Amino acid sequence: MAPAFEPVPVPKDTEIQTETPHDTSNTVNNDAQVDYKSRVTVVGSGNWGSVAAKLIASNTLKLNSFHDEVRMWVFEETLQCGEKLTDVINRTNENVKYLPGIKLGKNVVADPDLENAVKDANMLVFVTPHQFMEGICKRLVGKVRGDAEAISLIKGMEVKMEGPCMISTLISENLGINCSVLMGANIANEIAVEKFSEATVGYRDKREIAEQWVRLFSTPYFVVTPVQDVEGVELCGTLKNVVAIAAGFVDGLDMGNNTKAAIMRIGLREMIAFSKLLFSSVRDSTFFESCGVADVITTCLGGRNRKVADAFAKNGGKRSFDELEAEMLQGQKLQGVSTAREVYEVLSHRGWLELFPLFATVHEICVGRLPPSAIVEHSERKPKLPLFYSVS
C-alpha cells in the first residue's frame, strides 16, 4: 500500500510528444499524430532490466504516444534445459533466469541482436552492469537514431586517464544523444511484485523529456520524480553501492545496528563530498531524494552488495568476492566492489585518499590489504579537510 501522501502529478499523455510530425500546421489532426509514436528498447535483461521492461510495458499499452511493443535486448545464454534464454522469454513471457515467476507483459519482445533491438527505437533504456557499457556503446556507434533519447539505470562509472567518466556521459559522447538517468531506492524483486517504491529521474535541461521518462516509468506503486541534476542523481546511485559493501562488513562481523547506522551516515557524508568535489553543479537537495538517502538505506538493508559483503566478512575475507558472487547471485553482477576500485583510483590520482577514509578502506578490504574488521577502525579517522563534508 502506498504511503498516505499525494504523489507528484504525472503529466497527461497528450501534453508531450517526443517526435513531432513534419507538418506542424494546424491541419494535423489527432489521427495523424498517432503515426508518430515513440518506440522503446530496453538494453539489458538482468534482474533490474527485466523489472524495468515490465514497468515500461505496462505503460506503453496505456499511453497513446508510445508503440505497444517494448524490445528488450538479451545477452544470449543457453539454459540448463538446452533452450536459448531469448526463446524461453518470448514463449513464457518470463525471464526464468533473472526474474523467475514474474510475467513481463505480452508486449515485451526479447531480442538477442543488439543492433536490431535498437534500430527503430527513439527511447533507449540502458540497464546493464556498468563494466559492459563501453563495449556496448562501441557496438552501437552509428546504429541508433539521431533523434533518440537515452536514460541510464546503471550504477557505476568508468575511470580513464583524464578522470572519471559517468555512464550517462559515456553514452552521450559515444552515441551523440542526450542521456538522462533514473536512480532510487529500488530493490528490483520488490518492485517486480508491485510493492511501493520511489525513484528519481535526473535530467539536464529538457524538462519535457524528463516528464516523458516519468510517464514511461510511473505506476501507482512506482512513483518517479524529476530533478535537474544528472551528475548528482547518477553519483548517488553509483556511490551507495560502496557504502552497502561497508554495511555488509558490519553485518558479517555482527557489529550491531548502531555501528551500521554510523557507517551509513559516514558513507552518505562521503558521497556528498565526493560528488561535489567532482561536479560543482551537484545540488545538496538531490541527496534527500529517493536516489540519495533513501537508496543508501535500502541498499544497506537489503541489496546484493550488502549480502555478499556480509558473507565475505563472515569468511574472514578468505573467499574472494568473485567466488562469492558466482555462488550467491546466479549470474547477477556486483557493482560495489568494482565501483570501490574505481573510486579509489580517483582518490589516489587526485591525492584525496585521506579525505575519504570509508571509501578508501572499503577498497583495501575488498582486495585483501586490510581485514574486514578495519571497516570501523579506519573509518573513524578524521579527514584533514572536514570543510568538504559540510552541507550548505
Short mmCIF file of C-alpha atoms in Angstrom, two decimals:
data_model
loop_
_atom_site.label_atom_id
_atom_site.label_comp_id
_atom_site.label_asym_id
_atom_site.label_seq_id
_atom_site.Cartn_x
_atom_site.Cartn_y
_atom_site.Cartn_z
CA MET A 1 0.00 0.00 0.00
CA ALA A 2 1.32 3.45 -0.84
CA PRO A 3 2.07 5.94 1.93
CA ALA A 4 -0.69 8.45 2.64
CA PHE A 5 0.64 11.39 0.68
CA GLU A 6 -0.17 13.00 -2.63
CA PRO A 7 2.35 11.85 -5.31
CA VAL A 8 3.78 14.25 -7.85
CA PRO A 9 1.24 14.51 -10.69
CA VAL A 10 2.27 12.66 -13.85
CA PRO A 11 1.75 14.76 -17.00
CA LYS A 12 -1.09 13.62 -19.21
CA ASP A 13 -0.12 11.65 -22.27
CA THR A 14 -1.35 14.33 -24.62
CA GLU A 15 0.92 17.02 -23.20
CA ILE A 16 4.22 15.87 -24.68
CA GLN A 17 5.33 14.24 -27.91
CA THR A 18 8.95 13.19 -28.26
CA GLU A 19 8.57 13.13 -32.03
CA THR A 20 6.80 15.90 -33.94
CA PRO A 21 5.20 15.49 -37.35
CA HIS A 22 6.99 17.04 -40.32
CA ASP A 23 3.82 19.04 -40.97
CA THR A 24 3.31 21.14 -37.86
CA SER A 25 0.47 23.22 -39.26
CA ASN A 26 -2.94 23.37 -37.63
CA THR A 27 -4.27 20.95 -40.23
CA VAL A 28 -2.64 17.98 -38.48
CA ASN A 29 -5.35 16.12 -36.59
CA ASN A 30 -5.18 13.65 -33.76
CA ASP A 31 -5.30 10.65 -36.08
CA ALA A 32 -2.22 11.89 -37.93
CA GLN A 33 -0.32 12.38 -34.69
CA VAL A 34 -0.80 8.72 -33.82
CA ASP A 35 1.62 7.90 -36.65
CA TYR A 36 4.42 9.47 -34.65
CA LYS A 37 4.60 7.17 -31.70
CA SER A 38 7.74 6.62 -29.67
CA ARG A 39 9.38 3.20 -29.72
CA VAL A 40 11.14 1.93 -26.61
CA THR A 41 14.03 -0.51 -26.34
CA VAL A 42 15.50 -1.75 -23.06
CA VAL A 43 19.19 -2.56 -23.44
CA GLY A 44 19.71 -5.20 -20.77
CA SER A 45 17.72 -8.10 -19.37
CA GLY A 46 19.05 -8.93 -15.95
CA ASN A 47 17.05 -8.65 -12.74
CA TRP A 48 16.60 -4.86 -12.83
CA GLY A 49 16.44 -4.74 -16.62
CA SER A 50 13.55 -7.19 -16.64
CA VAL A 51 11.69 -5.21 -13.98
CA ALA A 52 12.26 -2.01 -15.98
CA ALA A 53 10.81 -3.71 -19.06
CA LYS A 54 7.77 -4.81 -17.03
CA LEU A 55 7.14 -1.26 -15.78
CA ILE A 56 7.55 0.27 -19.22
CA ALA A 57 5.45 -2.37 -20.98
CA SER A 58 2.53 -1.79 -18.63
CA ASN A 59 2.56 1.89 -19.61
CA THR A 60 3.12 1.66 -23.37
CA LEU A 61 -0.17 -0.24 -23.59
CA LYS A 62 -1.97 2.70 -21.98
CA LEU A 63 -0.20 5.75 -23.46
CA ASN A 64 -1.18 6.84 -26.95
CA SER A 65 2.21 8.37 -27.73
CA PHE A 66 4.02 5.01 -27.49
CA HIS A 67 4.00 1.89 -29.62
CA ASP A 68 2.79 -1.04 -27.55
CA GLU A 69 5.83 -3.24 -28.22
CA VAL A 70 8.86 -2.96 -25.95
CA ARG A 71 12.04 -4.54 -27.27
CA MET A 72 14.45 -5.96 -24.69
CA TRP A 73 17.99 -6.82 -25.73
CA VAL A 74 19.10 -10.09 -24.16
CA PHE A 75 22.69 -11.26 -23.91
CA GLU A 76 22.00 -14.74 -25.21
CA GLU A 77 22.55 -17.70 -22.92
CA THR A 78 21.78 -21.38 -23.17
CA LEU A 79 19.83 -22.59 -20.16
CA GLN A 80 20.33 -25.96 -18.46
CA CYS A 81 17.28 -27.27 -20.31
CA GLY A 82 19.10 -26.63 -23.60
CA GLU A 83 16.85 -23.77 -24.73
CA LYS A 84 18.04 -20.25 -25.53
CA LEU A 85 17.10 -17.69 -22.89
CA THR A 86 15.55 -15.42 -25.54
CA ASP A 87 13.30 -18.21 -26.80
CA VAL A 88 12.12 -19.02 -23.30
CA ILE A 89 11.36 -15.37 -22.52
CA ASN A 90 9.32 -14.97 -25.71
CA ARG A 91 7.50 -18.27 -25.19
CA THR A 92 6.72 -17.89 -21.47
CA ASN A 93 6.72 -14.07 -21.13
CA GLU A 94 9.08 -14.56 -18.20
CA ASN A 95 12.82 -14.16 -17.62
CA VAL A 96 13.19 -17.53 -15.96
CA LYS A 97 16.84 -16.98 -15.04
CA TYR A 98 16.94 -13.43 -13.67
CA LEU A 99 13.32 -12.74 -12.67
CA PRO A 100 11.54 -16.09 -12.29
CA GLY A 101 7.84 -16.17 -11.54
CA ILE A 102 7.12 -12.67 -12.89
CA LYS A 103 5.26 -12.03 -16.14
CA LEU A 104 6.87 -9.19 -18.08
CA GLY A 105 3.91 -8.29 -20.26
CA LYS A 106 2.98 -9.88 -23.57
CA ASN A 107 4.19 -6.78 -25.42
CA VAL A 108 7.79 -7.37 -24.28
CA VAL A 109 9.84 -8.95 -27.09
CA ALA A 110 13.26 -10.37 -26.26
CA ASP A 111 15.87 -9.86 -28.98
CA PRO A 112 19.44 -11.29 -28.87
CA ASP A 113 20.59 -8.97 -31.72
CA LEU A 114 21.68 -5.68 -30.17
CA GLU A 115 21.68 -3.65 -33.37
CA ASN A 116 18.28 -4.97 -34.42
CA ALA A 117 16.83 -4.29 -30.97
CA VAL A 118 17.73 -0.59 -31.06
CA LYS A 119 17.39 0.32 -34.73
CA ASP A 120 13.82 1.66 -34.63
CA ALA A 121 13.77 2.99 -31.08
CA ASN A 122 13.80 6.68 -30.24
CA MET A 123 13.78 5.98 -26.48
CA LEU A 124 16.64 3.81 -25.25
CA VAL A 125 16.77 2.47 -21.69
CA PHE A 126 20.24 1.24 -20.67
CA VAL A 127 20.35 -1.18 -17.75
CA THR A 128 23.37 -3.48 -17.80
CA PRO A 129 26.35 -3.95 -15.45
CA HIS A 130 28.45 -0.83 -15.90
CA GLN A 131 31.61 -2.71 -16.81
CA PHE A 132 29.97 -3.79 -20.10
CA MET A 133 28.82 -0.37 -21.23
CA GLU A 134 31.93 0.79 -23.06
CA GLY A 135 31.80 -2.26 -25.32
CA ILE A 136 28.06 -1.88 -25.87
CA CYS A 137 28.46 1.78 -26.82
CA LYS A 138 31.19 0.95 -29.32
CA ARG A 139 28.89 -1.60 -30.98
CA LEU A 140 26.09 0.95 -31.22
CA VAL A 141 28.05 3.83 -32.78
CA GLY A 142 26.16 4.85 -35.92
CA LYS A 143 23.41 2.29 -35.22
CA VAL A 144 20.93 4.38 -33.21
CA ARG A 145 18.52 7.01 -34.46
CA GLY A 146 19.80 10.57 -34.47
CA ASP A 147 16.70 11.79 -32.64
CA ALA A 148 16.91 9.14 -29.92
CA GLU A 149 16.78 9.96 -26.22
CA ALA A 150 18.51 7.70 -23.70
CA ILE A 151 18.18 7.04 -20.00
CA SER A 152 20.66 5.11 -17.86
CA LEU A 153 19.63 2.96 -14.91
CA ILE A 154 23.26 1.87 -14.50
CA LYS A 155 25.20 2.28 -11.26
CA GLY A 156 28.91 2.83 -11.83
CA MET A 157 31.47 4.85 -13.72
CA GLU A 158 34.44 4.43 -16.00
CA VAL A 159 37.85 5.69 -14.84
CA LYS A 160 40.03 6.96 -17.67
CA MET A 161 43.39 8.71 -17.80
CA GLU A 162 41.67 12.09 -17.97
CA GLY A 163 39.48 11.29 -14.96
CA PRO A 164 36.16 9.64 -14.07
CA CYS A 165 33.50 9.34 -16.76
CA MET A 166 29.88 8.85 -15.74
CA ILE A 167 27.92 6.23 -17.70
CA SER A 168 25.44 8.87 -18.93
CA THR A 169 28.38 10.84 -20.35
CA LEU A 170 29.83 7.70 -21.93
CA ILE A 171 26.50 7.10 -23.69
CA SER A 172 26.13 10.71 -24.81
CA GLU A 173 29.67 11.07 -26.10
CA ASN A 174 29.76 7.74 -27.94
CA LEU A 175 26.27 7.81 -29.44
CA GLY A 176 25.76 11.56 -29.82
CA ILE A 177 22.43 11.58 -27.98
CA ASN A 178 21.11 13.14 -24.78
CA CYS A 179 21.10 10.82 -21.77
CA SER A 180 19.10 11.21 -18.55
CA VAL A 181 19.39 8.89 -15.53
CA LEU A 182 17.00 7.03 -13.23
CA MET A 183 18.11 6.01 -9.74
CA GLY A 184 16.38 5.36 -6.44
CA ALA A 185 15.66 3.10 -3.50
CA ASN A 186 14.80 0.27 -5.85
CA ILE A 187 15.33 -3.37 -4.93
CA ALA A 188 14.18 -4.98 -8.14
CA ASN A 189 12.45 -8.04 -6.70
CA GLU A 190 10.22 -5.86 -4.52
CA ILE A 191 9.17 -3.68 -7.45
CA ALA A 192 8.54 -6.82 -9.51
CA VAL A 193 5.80 -7.86 -7.07
CA GLU A 194 4.47 -4.28 -7.05
CA LYS A 195 5.50 -3.16 -3.58
CA PHE A 196 5.54 0.63 -3.31
CA SER A 197 8.76 2.37 -4.29
CA GLU A 198 10.08 5.74 -5.45
CA ALA A 199 12.73 6.76 -7.97
CA THR A 200 14.41 9.90 -9.26
CA VAL A 201 14.96 10.93 -12.88
CA GLY A 202 17.96 13.20 -13.32
CA TYR A 203 17.85 15.40 -16.43
CA ARG A 204 19.95 18.20 -17.91
CA ASP A 205 17.85 20.94 -19.50
CA LYS A 206 14.86 19.41 -21.27
CA ARG A 207 12.08 19.24 -18.71
CA GLU A 208 9.69 17.86 -21.32
CA ILE A 209 11.98 14.87 -21.90
CA ALA A 210 12.21 14.26 -18.15
CA GLU A 211 8.42 14.24 -17.97
CA GLN A 212 8.29 11.77 -20.85
CA TRP A 213 10.52 9.41 -18.87
CA VAL A 214 8.42 9.98 -15.75
CA ARG A 215 5.28 8.90 -17.62
CA LEU A 216 7.01 5.91 -19.14
CA PHE A 217 8.10 4.51 -15.75
CA SER A 218 5.43 5.73 -13.32
CA THR A 219 2.80 3.38 -11.92
CA PRO A 220 0.66 3.58 -8.77
CA TYR A 221 3.35 1.53 -6.97
CA PHE A 222 6.41 3.18 -8.60
CA VAL A 223 6.43 6.96 -8.18
CA VAL A 224 9.06 8.89 -10.15
CA THR A 225 10.20 12.48 -9.54
CA PRO A 226 12.32 14.57 -11.97
CA VAL A 227 15.38 16.51 -10.72
CA GLN A 228 17.60 18.75 -12.85
CA ASP A 229 20.89 17.21 -11.70
CA VAL A 230 22.18 14.33 -13.81
CA GLU A 231 25.57 14.02 -12.10
CA GLY A 232 24.14 14.25 -8.60
CA VAL A 233 21.48 11.61 -9.21
CA GLU A 234 23.91 9.31 -11.02
CA LEU A 235 26.65 9.59 -8.40
CA CYS A 236 24.14 8.76 -5.67
CA GLY A 237 23.23 5.56 -7.49
CA THR A 238 26.90 4.75 -8.04
CA LEU A 239 28.44 5.50 -4.66
CA LYS A 240 25.73 3.98 -2.46
CA ASN A 241 26.94 0.52 -3.51
CA VAL A 242 30.32 1.23 -1.89
CA VAL A 243 28.53 2.19 1.32
CA ALA A 244 26.47 -1.01 1.09
CA ILE A 245 29.67 -3.07 0.95
CA ALA A 246 30.76 -1.38 4.18
CA ALA A 247 27.36 -2.11 5.76
CA GLY A 248 27.71 -5.74 4.75
CA PHE A 249 31.07 -5.98 6.53
CA VAL A 250 29.41 -4.62 9.68
CA ASP A 251 26.61 -7.19 9.42
CA GLY A 252 29.01 -10.05 8.75
CA LEU A 253 31.01 -9.21 11.85
CA ASP A 254 27.83 -8.78 13.93
CA MET A 255 28.84 -5.26 14.97
CA GLY A 256 25.23 -4.20 15.57
CA ASN A 257 22.77 -1.61 14.37
CA ASN A 258 24.44 1.39 15.99
CA THR A 259 27.66 0.70 14.11
CA LYS A 260 25.77 0.12 10.88
CA ALA A 261 23.93 3.43 11.28
CA ALA A 262 27.25 5.20 11.85
CA ILE A 263 28.73 3.63 8.72
CA MET A 264 25.68 4.70 6.69
CA ARG A 265 25.98 8.27 7.99
CA ILE A 266 29.71 8.46 7.24
CA GLY A 267 29.05 6.92 3.83
CA LEU A 268 26.41 9.49 2.94
CA ARG A 269 28.76 12.24 4.08
CA GLU A 270 31.50 10.93 1.80
CA MET A 271 29.03 10.55 -1.08
CA ILE A 272 28.11 14.23 -0.82
CA ALA A 273 31.72 15.37 -0.54
CA PHE A 274 32.99 13.23 -3.41
CA SER A 275 30.14 14.26 -5.69
CA LYS A 276 30.60 17.96 -5.06
CA LEU A 277 34.36 17.80 -5.49
CA LEU A 278 33.92 16.15 -8.90
CA PHE A 279 30.99 18.29 -10.07
CA SER A 280 30.34 21.69 -8.51
CA SER A 281 26.88 21.68 -10.12
CA VAL A 282 25.64 18.86 -7.85
CA ARG A 283 22.76 20.06 -5.69
CA ASP A 284 22.53 19.40 -1.94
CA SER A 285 18.80 18.74 -2.27
CA THR A 286 19.44 15.77 -4.58
CA PHE A 287 20.73 13.74 -1.64
CA PHE A 288 17.32 13.99 0.01
CA GLU A 289 15.53 12.48 -3.00
CA SER A 290 14.89 8.76 -3.42
CA CYS A 291 18.23 8.43 -5.25
CA GLY A 292 20.09 9.74 -2.19
CA VAL A 293 19.47 8.92 1.44
CA ALA A 294 16.59 6.53 0.68
CA ASP A 295 18.74 4.46 -1.67
CA VAL A 296 21.56 4.34 0.88
CA ILE A 297 19.14 2.99 3.48
CA THR A 298 17.50 0.31 1.32
CA THR A 299 20.77 -0.87 -0.24
CA CYS A 300 22.45 -1.16 3.15
CA LEU A 301 19.49 -3.13 4.49
CA GLY A 302 18.71 -5.50 1.65
CA GLY A 303 20.78 -5.18 -1.53
CA ARG A 304 23.02 -7.78 -3.16
CA ASN A 305 26.19 -5.80 -2.37
CA ARG A 306 25.39 -5.88 1.35
CA LYS A 307 24.52 -9.57 1.13
CA VAL A 308 27.78 -10.66 -0.49
CA ALA A 309 29.90 -8.35 1.70
CA ASP A 310 28.24 -9.94 4.74
CA ALA A 311 29.38 -13.38 3.52
CA PHE A 312 32.86 -12.03 2.75
CA ALA A 313 33.23 -10.76 6.32
CA LYS A 314 31.82 -13.94 7.86
CA ASN A 315 34.54 -15.86 6.00
CA GLY A 316 37.22 -13.50 7.29
CA GLY A 317 37.98 -12.31 3.79
CA LYS A 318 39.33 -15.74 2.87
CA ARG A 319 36.87 -16.25 -0.02
CA SER A 320 37.07 -13.76 -2.86
CA PHE A 321 34.19 -11.57 -3.97
CA ASP A 322 34.35 -13.23 -7.41
CA GLU A 323 33.83 -16.65 -5.82
CA LEU A 324 31.01 -15.45 -3.60
CA GLU A 325 29.33 -13.57 -6.45
CA ALA A 326 29.30 -16.70 -8.62
CA GLU A 327 27.91 -18.81 -5.78
CA MET A 328 25.30 -16.41 -4.42
CA LEU A 329 23.98 -14.30 -7.30
CA GLN A 330 23.17 -16.84 -10.04
CA GLY A 331 24.74 -14.79 -12.82
CA GLN A 332 23.96 -11.32 -11.49
CA LYS A 333 26.86 -8.91 -11.03
CA LEU A 334 28.07 -6.95 -8.05
CA GLN A 335 28.65 -3.26 -8.63
CA GLY A 336 30.06 -2.15 -5.28
CA VAL A 337 33.43 -3.88 -5.47
CA SER A 338 34.32 -2.57 -8.92
CA THR A 339 32.96 0.89 -8.06
CA ALA A 340 35.09 0.93 -4.87
CA ARG A 341 38.15 0.22 -7.02
CA GLU A 342 37.23 2.99 -9.47
CA VAL A 343 36.60 5.48 -6.67
CA TYR A 344 39.92 4.51 -5.08
CA GLU A 345 41.72 5.18 -8.36
CA VAL A 346 40.21 8.66 -8.49
CA LEU A 347 41.08 9.37 -4.85
CA SER A 348 44.63 8.13 -5.29
CA HIS A 349 45.23 10.06 -8.50
CA ARG A 350 43.93 13.31 -7.03
CA GLY A 351 45.52 12.95 -3.61
CA TRP A 352 42.19 12.66 -1.80
CA LEU A 353 42.63 9.31 -0.01
CA GLU A 354 42.84 10.85 3.46
CA LEU A 355 39.68 12.84 2.83
CA PHE A 356 37.60 9.69 2.27
CA PRO A 357 38.58 7.08 4.89
CA LEU A 358 35.45 4.96 4.42
CA PHE A 359 35.70 4.74 0.62
CA ALA A 360 39.44 4.02 0.81
CA THR A 361 39.02 1.37 3.49
CA VAL A 362 36.27 -0.48 1.62
CA HIS A 363 38.55 -0.97 -1.38
CA GLU A 364 41.52 -2.02 0.74
CA ILE A 365 39.39 -4.65 2.48
CA CYS A 366 37.99 -5.90 -0.84
CA VAL A 367 41.50 -6.52 -2.23
CA GLY A 368 42.83 -8.09 0.98
CA ARG A 369 45.10 -5.32 2.21
CA LEU A 370 43.03 -4.92 5.37
CA PRO A 371 40.80 -7.33 7.33
CA PRO A 372 37.02 -6.78 7.34
CA SER A 373 37.20 -5.52 10.93
CA ALA A 374 39.13 -2.50 9.68
CA ILE A 375 35.87 -1.00 8.42
CA VAL A 376 35.36 0.63 11.82
CA GLU A 377 38.99 1.03 12.89
CA HIS A 378 39.88 3.00 9.79
CA SER A 379 36.61 4.74 9.01
CA GLU A 380 36.71 6.65 12.28
CA ARG A 381 39.85 8.55 11.24
CA LYS A 382 39.18 12.26 10.91
CA PRO A 383 39.77 13.73 7.45
CA LYS A 384 42.18 16.64 7.22
CA LEU A 385 39.65 18.86 5.49
CA PRO A 386 36.29 18.40 7.23
CA LEU A 387 35.06 21.53 5.45
CA PHE A 388 34.31 19.37 2.45
CA TYR A 389 31.78 17.38 4.46
CA SER A 390 29.57 20.30 5.39
CA VAL A 391 26.28 20.71 3.56
CA SER A 392 25.46 24.34 2.99
#
